[in-house]
Short mmCIF file of C-alpha atoms in Angstrom, two decimals:
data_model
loop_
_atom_site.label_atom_id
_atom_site.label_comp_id
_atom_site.label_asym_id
_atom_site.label_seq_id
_atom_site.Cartn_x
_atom_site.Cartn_y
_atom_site.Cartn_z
CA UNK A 1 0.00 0.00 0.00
CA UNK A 2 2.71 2.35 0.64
CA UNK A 3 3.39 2.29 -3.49
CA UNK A 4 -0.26 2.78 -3.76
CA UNK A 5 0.31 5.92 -0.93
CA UNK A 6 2.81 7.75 -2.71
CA UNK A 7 1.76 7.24 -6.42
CA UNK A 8 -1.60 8.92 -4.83
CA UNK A 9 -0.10 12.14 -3.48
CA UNK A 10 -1.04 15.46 -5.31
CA UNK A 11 2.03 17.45 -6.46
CA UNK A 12 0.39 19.75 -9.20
CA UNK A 13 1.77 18.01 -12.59
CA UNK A 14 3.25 14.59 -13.58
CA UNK A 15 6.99 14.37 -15.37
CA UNK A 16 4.83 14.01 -18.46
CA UNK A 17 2.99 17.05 -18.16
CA UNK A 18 -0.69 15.77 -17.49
CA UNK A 19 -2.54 17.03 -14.39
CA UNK A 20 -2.16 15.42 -10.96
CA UNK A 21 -4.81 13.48 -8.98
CA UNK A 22 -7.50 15.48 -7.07
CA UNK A 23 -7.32 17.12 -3.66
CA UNK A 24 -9.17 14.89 -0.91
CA UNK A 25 -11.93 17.39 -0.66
CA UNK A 26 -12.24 17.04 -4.45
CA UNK A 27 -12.50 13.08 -4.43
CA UNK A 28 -14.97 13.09 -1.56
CA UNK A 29 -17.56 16.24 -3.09
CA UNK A 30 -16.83 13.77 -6.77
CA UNK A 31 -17.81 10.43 -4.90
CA UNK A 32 -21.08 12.08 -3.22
CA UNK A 33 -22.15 13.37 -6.88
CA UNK A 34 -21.56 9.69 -8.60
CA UNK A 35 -24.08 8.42 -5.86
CA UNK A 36 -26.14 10.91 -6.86
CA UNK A 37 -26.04 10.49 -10.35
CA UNK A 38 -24.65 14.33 -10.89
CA UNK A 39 -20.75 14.11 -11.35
CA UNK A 40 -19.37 15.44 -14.38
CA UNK A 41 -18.50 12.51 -16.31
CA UNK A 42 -15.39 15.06 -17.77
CA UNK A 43 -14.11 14.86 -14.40
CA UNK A 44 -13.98 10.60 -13.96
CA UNK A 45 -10.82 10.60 -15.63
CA UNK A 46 -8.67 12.55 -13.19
CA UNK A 47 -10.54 11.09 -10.13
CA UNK A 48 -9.94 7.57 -11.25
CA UNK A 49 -6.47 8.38 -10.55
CA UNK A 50 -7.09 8.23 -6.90
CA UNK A 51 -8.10 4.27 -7.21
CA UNK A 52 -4.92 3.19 -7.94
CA UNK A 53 -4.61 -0.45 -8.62
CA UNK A 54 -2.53 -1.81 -5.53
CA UNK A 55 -4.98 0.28 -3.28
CA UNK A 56 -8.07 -0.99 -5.22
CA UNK A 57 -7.01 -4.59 -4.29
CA UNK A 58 -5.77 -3.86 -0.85
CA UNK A 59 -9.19 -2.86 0.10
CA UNK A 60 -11.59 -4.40 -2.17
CA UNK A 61 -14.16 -6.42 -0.06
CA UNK A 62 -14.23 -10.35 -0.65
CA UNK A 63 -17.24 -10.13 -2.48
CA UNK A 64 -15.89 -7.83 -5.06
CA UNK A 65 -11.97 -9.32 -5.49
CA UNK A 66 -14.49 -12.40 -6.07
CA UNK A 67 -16.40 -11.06 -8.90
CA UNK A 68 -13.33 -9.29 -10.56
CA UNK A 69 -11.36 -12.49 -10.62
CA UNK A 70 -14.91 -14.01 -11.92
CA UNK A 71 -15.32 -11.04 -14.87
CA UNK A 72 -11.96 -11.42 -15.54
CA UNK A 73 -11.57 -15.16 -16.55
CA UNK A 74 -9.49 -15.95 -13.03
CA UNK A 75 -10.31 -18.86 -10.75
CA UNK A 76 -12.56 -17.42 -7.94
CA UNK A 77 -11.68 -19.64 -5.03
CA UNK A 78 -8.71 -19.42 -2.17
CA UNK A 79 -7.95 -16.84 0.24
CA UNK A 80 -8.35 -12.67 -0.05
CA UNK A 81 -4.72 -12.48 -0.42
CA UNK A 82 -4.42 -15.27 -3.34
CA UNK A 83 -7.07 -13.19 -5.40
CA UNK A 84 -5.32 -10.38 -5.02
CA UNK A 85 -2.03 -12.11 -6.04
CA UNK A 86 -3.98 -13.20 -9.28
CA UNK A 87 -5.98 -10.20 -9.73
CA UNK A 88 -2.12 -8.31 -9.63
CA UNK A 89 -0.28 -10.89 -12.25
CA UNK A 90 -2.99 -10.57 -14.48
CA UNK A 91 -3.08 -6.24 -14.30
CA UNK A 92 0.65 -6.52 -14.67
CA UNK A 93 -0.08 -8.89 -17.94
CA UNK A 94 -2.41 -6.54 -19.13
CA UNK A 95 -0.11 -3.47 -18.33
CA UNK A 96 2.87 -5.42 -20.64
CA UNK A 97 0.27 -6.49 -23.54
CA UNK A 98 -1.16 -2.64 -23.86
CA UNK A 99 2.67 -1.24 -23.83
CA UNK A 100 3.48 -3.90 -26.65
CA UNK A 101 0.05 -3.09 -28.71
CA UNK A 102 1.28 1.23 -28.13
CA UNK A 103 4.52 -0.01 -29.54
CA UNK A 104 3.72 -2.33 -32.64
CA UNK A 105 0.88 -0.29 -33.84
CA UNK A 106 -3.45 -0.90 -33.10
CA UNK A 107 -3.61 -1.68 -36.56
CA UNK A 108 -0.89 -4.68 -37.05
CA UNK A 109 -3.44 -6.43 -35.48
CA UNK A 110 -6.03 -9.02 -37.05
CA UNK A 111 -9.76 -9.11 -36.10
CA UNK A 112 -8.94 -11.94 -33.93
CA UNK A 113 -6.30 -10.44 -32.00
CA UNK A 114 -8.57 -7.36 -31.67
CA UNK A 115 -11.41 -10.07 -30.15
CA UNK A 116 -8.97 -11.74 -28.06
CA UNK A 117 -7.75 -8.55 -26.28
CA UNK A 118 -11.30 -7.14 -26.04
CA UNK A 119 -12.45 -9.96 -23.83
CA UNK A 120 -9.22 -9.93 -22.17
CA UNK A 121 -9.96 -6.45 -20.73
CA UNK A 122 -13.58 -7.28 -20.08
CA UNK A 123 -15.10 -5.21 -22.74
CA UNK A 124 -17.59 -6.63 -25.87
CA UNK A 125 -16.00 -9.43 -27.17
CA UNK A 126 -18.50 -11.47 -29.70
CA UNK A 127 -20.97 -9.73 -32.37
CA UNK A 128 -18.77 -6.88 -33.42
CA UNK A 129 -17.08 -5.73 -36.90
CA UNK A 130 -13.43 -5.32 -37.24
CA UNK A 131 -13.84 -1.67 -36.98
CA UNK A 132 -15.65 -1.74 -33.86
CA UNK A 133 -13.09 -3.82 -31.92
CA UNK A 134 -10.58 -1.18 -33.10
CA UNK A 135 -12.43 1.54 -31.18
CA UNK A 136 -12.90 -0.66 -28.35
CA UNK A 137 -9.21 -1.18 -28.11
CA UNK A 138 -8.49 2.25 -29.13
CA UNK A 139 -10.37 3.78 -26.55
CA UNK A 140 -9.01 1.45 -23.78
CA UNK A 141 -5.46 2.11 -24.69
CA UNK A 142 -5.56 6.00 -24.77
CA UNK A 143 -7.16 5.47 -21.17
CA UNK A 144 -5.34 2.57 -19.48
CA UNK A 145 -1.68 3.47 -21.63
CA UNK A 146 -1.44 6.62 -22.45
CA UNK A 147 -3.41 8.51 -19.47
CA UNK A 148 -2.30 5.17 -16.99
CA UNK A 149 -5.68 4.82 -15.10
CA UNK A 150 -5.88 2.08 -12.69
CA UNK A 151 -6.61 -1.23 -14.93
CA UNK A 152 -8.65 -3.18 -11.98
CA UNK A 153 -11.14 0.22 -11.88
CA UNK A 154 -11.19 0.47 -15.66
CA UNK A 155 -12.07 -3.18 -15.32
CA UNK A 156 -14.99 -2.84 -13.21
CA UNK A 157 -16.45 -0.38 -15.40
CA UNK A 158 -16.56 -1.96 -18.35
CA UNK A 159 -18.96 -4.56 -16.25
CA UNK A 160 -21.67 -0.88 -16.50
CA UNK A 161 -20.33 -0.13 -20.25
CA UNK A 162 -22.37 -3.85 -21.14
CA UNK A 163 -25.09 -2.96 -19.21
CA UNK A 164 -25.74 -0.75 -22.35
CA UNK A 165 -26.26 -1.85 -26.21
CA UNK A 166 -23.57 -1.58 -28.21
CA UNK A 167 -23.42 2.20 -30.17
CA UNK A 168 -21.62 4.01 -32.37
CA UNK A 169 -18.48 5.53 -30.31
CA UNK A 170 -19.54 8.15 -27.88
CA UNK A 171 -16.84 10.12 -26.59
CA UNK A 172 -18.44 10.31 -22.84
CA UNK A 173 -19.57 6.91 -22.61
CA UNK A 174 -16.00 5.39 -20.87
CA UNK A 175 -16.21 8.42 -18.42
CA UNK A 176 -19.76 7.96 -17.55
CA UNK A 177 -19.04 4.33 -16.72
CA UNK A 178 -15.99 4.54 -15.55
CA UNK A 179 -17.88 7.69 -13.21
CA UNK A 180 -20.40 4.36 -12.25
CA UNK A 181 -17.95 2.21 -10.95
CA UNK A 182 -16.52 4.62 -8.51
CA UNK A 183 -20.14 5.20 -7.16
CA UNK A 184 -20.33 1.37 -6.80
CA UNK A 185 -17.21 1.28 -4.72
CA UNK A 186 -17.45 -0.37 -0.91
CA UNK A 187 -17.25 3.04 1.79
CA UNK A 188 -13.84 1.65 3.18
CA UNK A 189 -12.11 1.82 -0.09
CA UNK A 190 -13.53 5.16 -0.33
CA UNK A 191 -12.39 6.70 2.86
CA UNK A 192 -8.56 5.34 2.06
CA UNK A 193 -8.32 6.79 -1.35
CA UNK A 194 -9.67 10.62 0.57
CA UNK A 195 -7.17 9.71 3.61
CA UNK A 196 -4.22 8.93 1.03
CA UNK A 197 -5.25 12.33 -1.26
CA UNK A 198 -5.15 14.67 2.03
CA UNK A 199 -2.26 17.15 2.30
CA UNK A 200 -0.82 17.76 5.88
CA UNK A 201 -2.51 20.89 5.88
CA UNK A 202 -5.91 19.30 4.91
CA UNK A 203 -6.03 17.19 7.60
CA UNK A 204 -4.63 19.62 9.88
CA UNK A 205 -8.31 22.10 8.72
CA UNK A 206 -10.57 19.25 8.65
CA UNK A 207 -11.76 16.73 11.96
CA UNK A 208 -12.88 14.74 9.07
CA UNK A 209 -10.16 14.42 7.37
CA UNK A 210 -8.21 13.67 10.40
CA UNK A 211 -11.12 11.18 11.43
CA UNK A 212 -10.67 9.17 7.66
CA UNK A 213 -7.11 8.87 8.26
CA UNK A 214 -7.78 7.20 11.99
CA UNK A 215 -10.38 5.07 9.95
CA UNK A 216 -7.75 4.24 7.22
CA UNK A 217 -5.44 2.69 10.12
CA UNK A 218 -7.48 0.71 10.86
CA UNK A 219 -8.90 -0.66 8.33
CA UNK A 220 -5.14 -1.65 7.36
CA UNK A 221 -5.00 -2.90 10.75
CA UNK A 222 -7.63 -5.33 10.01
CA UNK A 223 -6.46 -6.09 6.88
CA UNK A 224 -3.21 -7.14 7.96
CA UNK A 225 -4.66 -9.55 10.70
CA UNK A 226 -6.86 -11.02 8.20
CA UNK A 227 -4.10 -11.61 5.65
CA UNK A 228 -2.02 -13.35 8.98
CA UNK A 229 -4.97 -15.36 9.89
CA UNK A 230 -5.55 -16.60 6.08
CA UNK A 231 -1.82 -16.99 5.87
CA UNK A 232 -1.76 -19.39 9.65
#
């Protein structure tokens, strides 16, 4: 988590020039408005930043490691911390196959390919023309490769992108879902991405602030002696 902790830290702009993850006021005021149904969807990008992937599966309930490994072709059964083990070889997979696809070129690859790697990232993978996977793919690359969200969010919203009939490209529709998936996310995974975002001086202004951060302890806490117990 510490990875997870750093990587999540504001600092204005990243080496390559693309803006920085949102303040833990921000994140929270974004969260209430996706269970509302009113955030911006323009704004799902940069808060999806927050959810990194090693804090995602750090603090994903059972229930939900369970139905990632399930939506993502993975062997559902063991303990917490053997999900997460598969759930992070397979992201790290994923992460390798996207950098090769940047690198070789979206269009060196056949219809098949383009099939294959569409299921493989949980999005539409039967019933489609050629030119359709290639959007697919496209989009998923210029979020997952070239912006770097987290691949285990991007994941689970895909899972609300089916939901809907397949459409011409809509440039909103990845934000809107991915916007969906953050609403749908447990309140304990919530309250360590806003401890992680807050400055010093945030939680220095804020009791609740300072209140998620003695709720982020110990929910690691409880995480750890879970992870011993599985492990005894």
């Amino acid at each position: 988590l510490g990875d997870a902790l750093g990587e999540l830290r504001r600092g204005g702009r990243r080496k390559d020039g693309t803006e920085g993850g949102p303040s833990a006021a921000e994140l929270a005021d974004f969260v209430a408005k996706a269970r509302a149904g009113e955030a911006r969807p323009e704004d799902a990008a940069r808060v999806a930043k927050s959810f990194g992937d090693d804090l995602m599966l750090d603090n994903l309930p059972r229930a939900q490691l369970v139905g990632l490994c399930q939506y993502m072709g993975l062997n559902p059964y063991g303990t917490d911390a053997l999900l997460r083990y598969l759930l992070r070889t397979r992201i790290r997979d994923l992460r390798a196959d996207d950098r090769r696809i940047v690198y070789e070129g979206l269009d060196t690859l056949t219809r098949q390919e383009m099939q294959e790697a569409c299921a493989d990232r949980g999005m539409r993978g039967v019933g489609l023309t050629k030119a359709q996977y290639h959007a697919q793919l496209a989009r998923w690359l210029d979020l997952a490769a070239l912006r770097e969200l987290p691949i285990a969010l991007l994941i689970m919203s895909q899972a609300f992108a089916l939901q809907r009939p397949a459409a011409a490209p809509d440039s909103g529709a990845a934000e809107r879902a991915i916007a969906e998936s953050i609403s749908a996310l447990d309140a304990d995974l919530v309250n360590e991405a806003v401890a992680a975002a807050a400055t010093r001086e945030e939680e220095d202004a804020s009791a609740e602030l300072k209140a998620a951060r003695l709720l982020s302890l110990e929910q690691q806490n409880r995480l750890i002696a879970e992870e011993r117990r599985d492990a005894a």
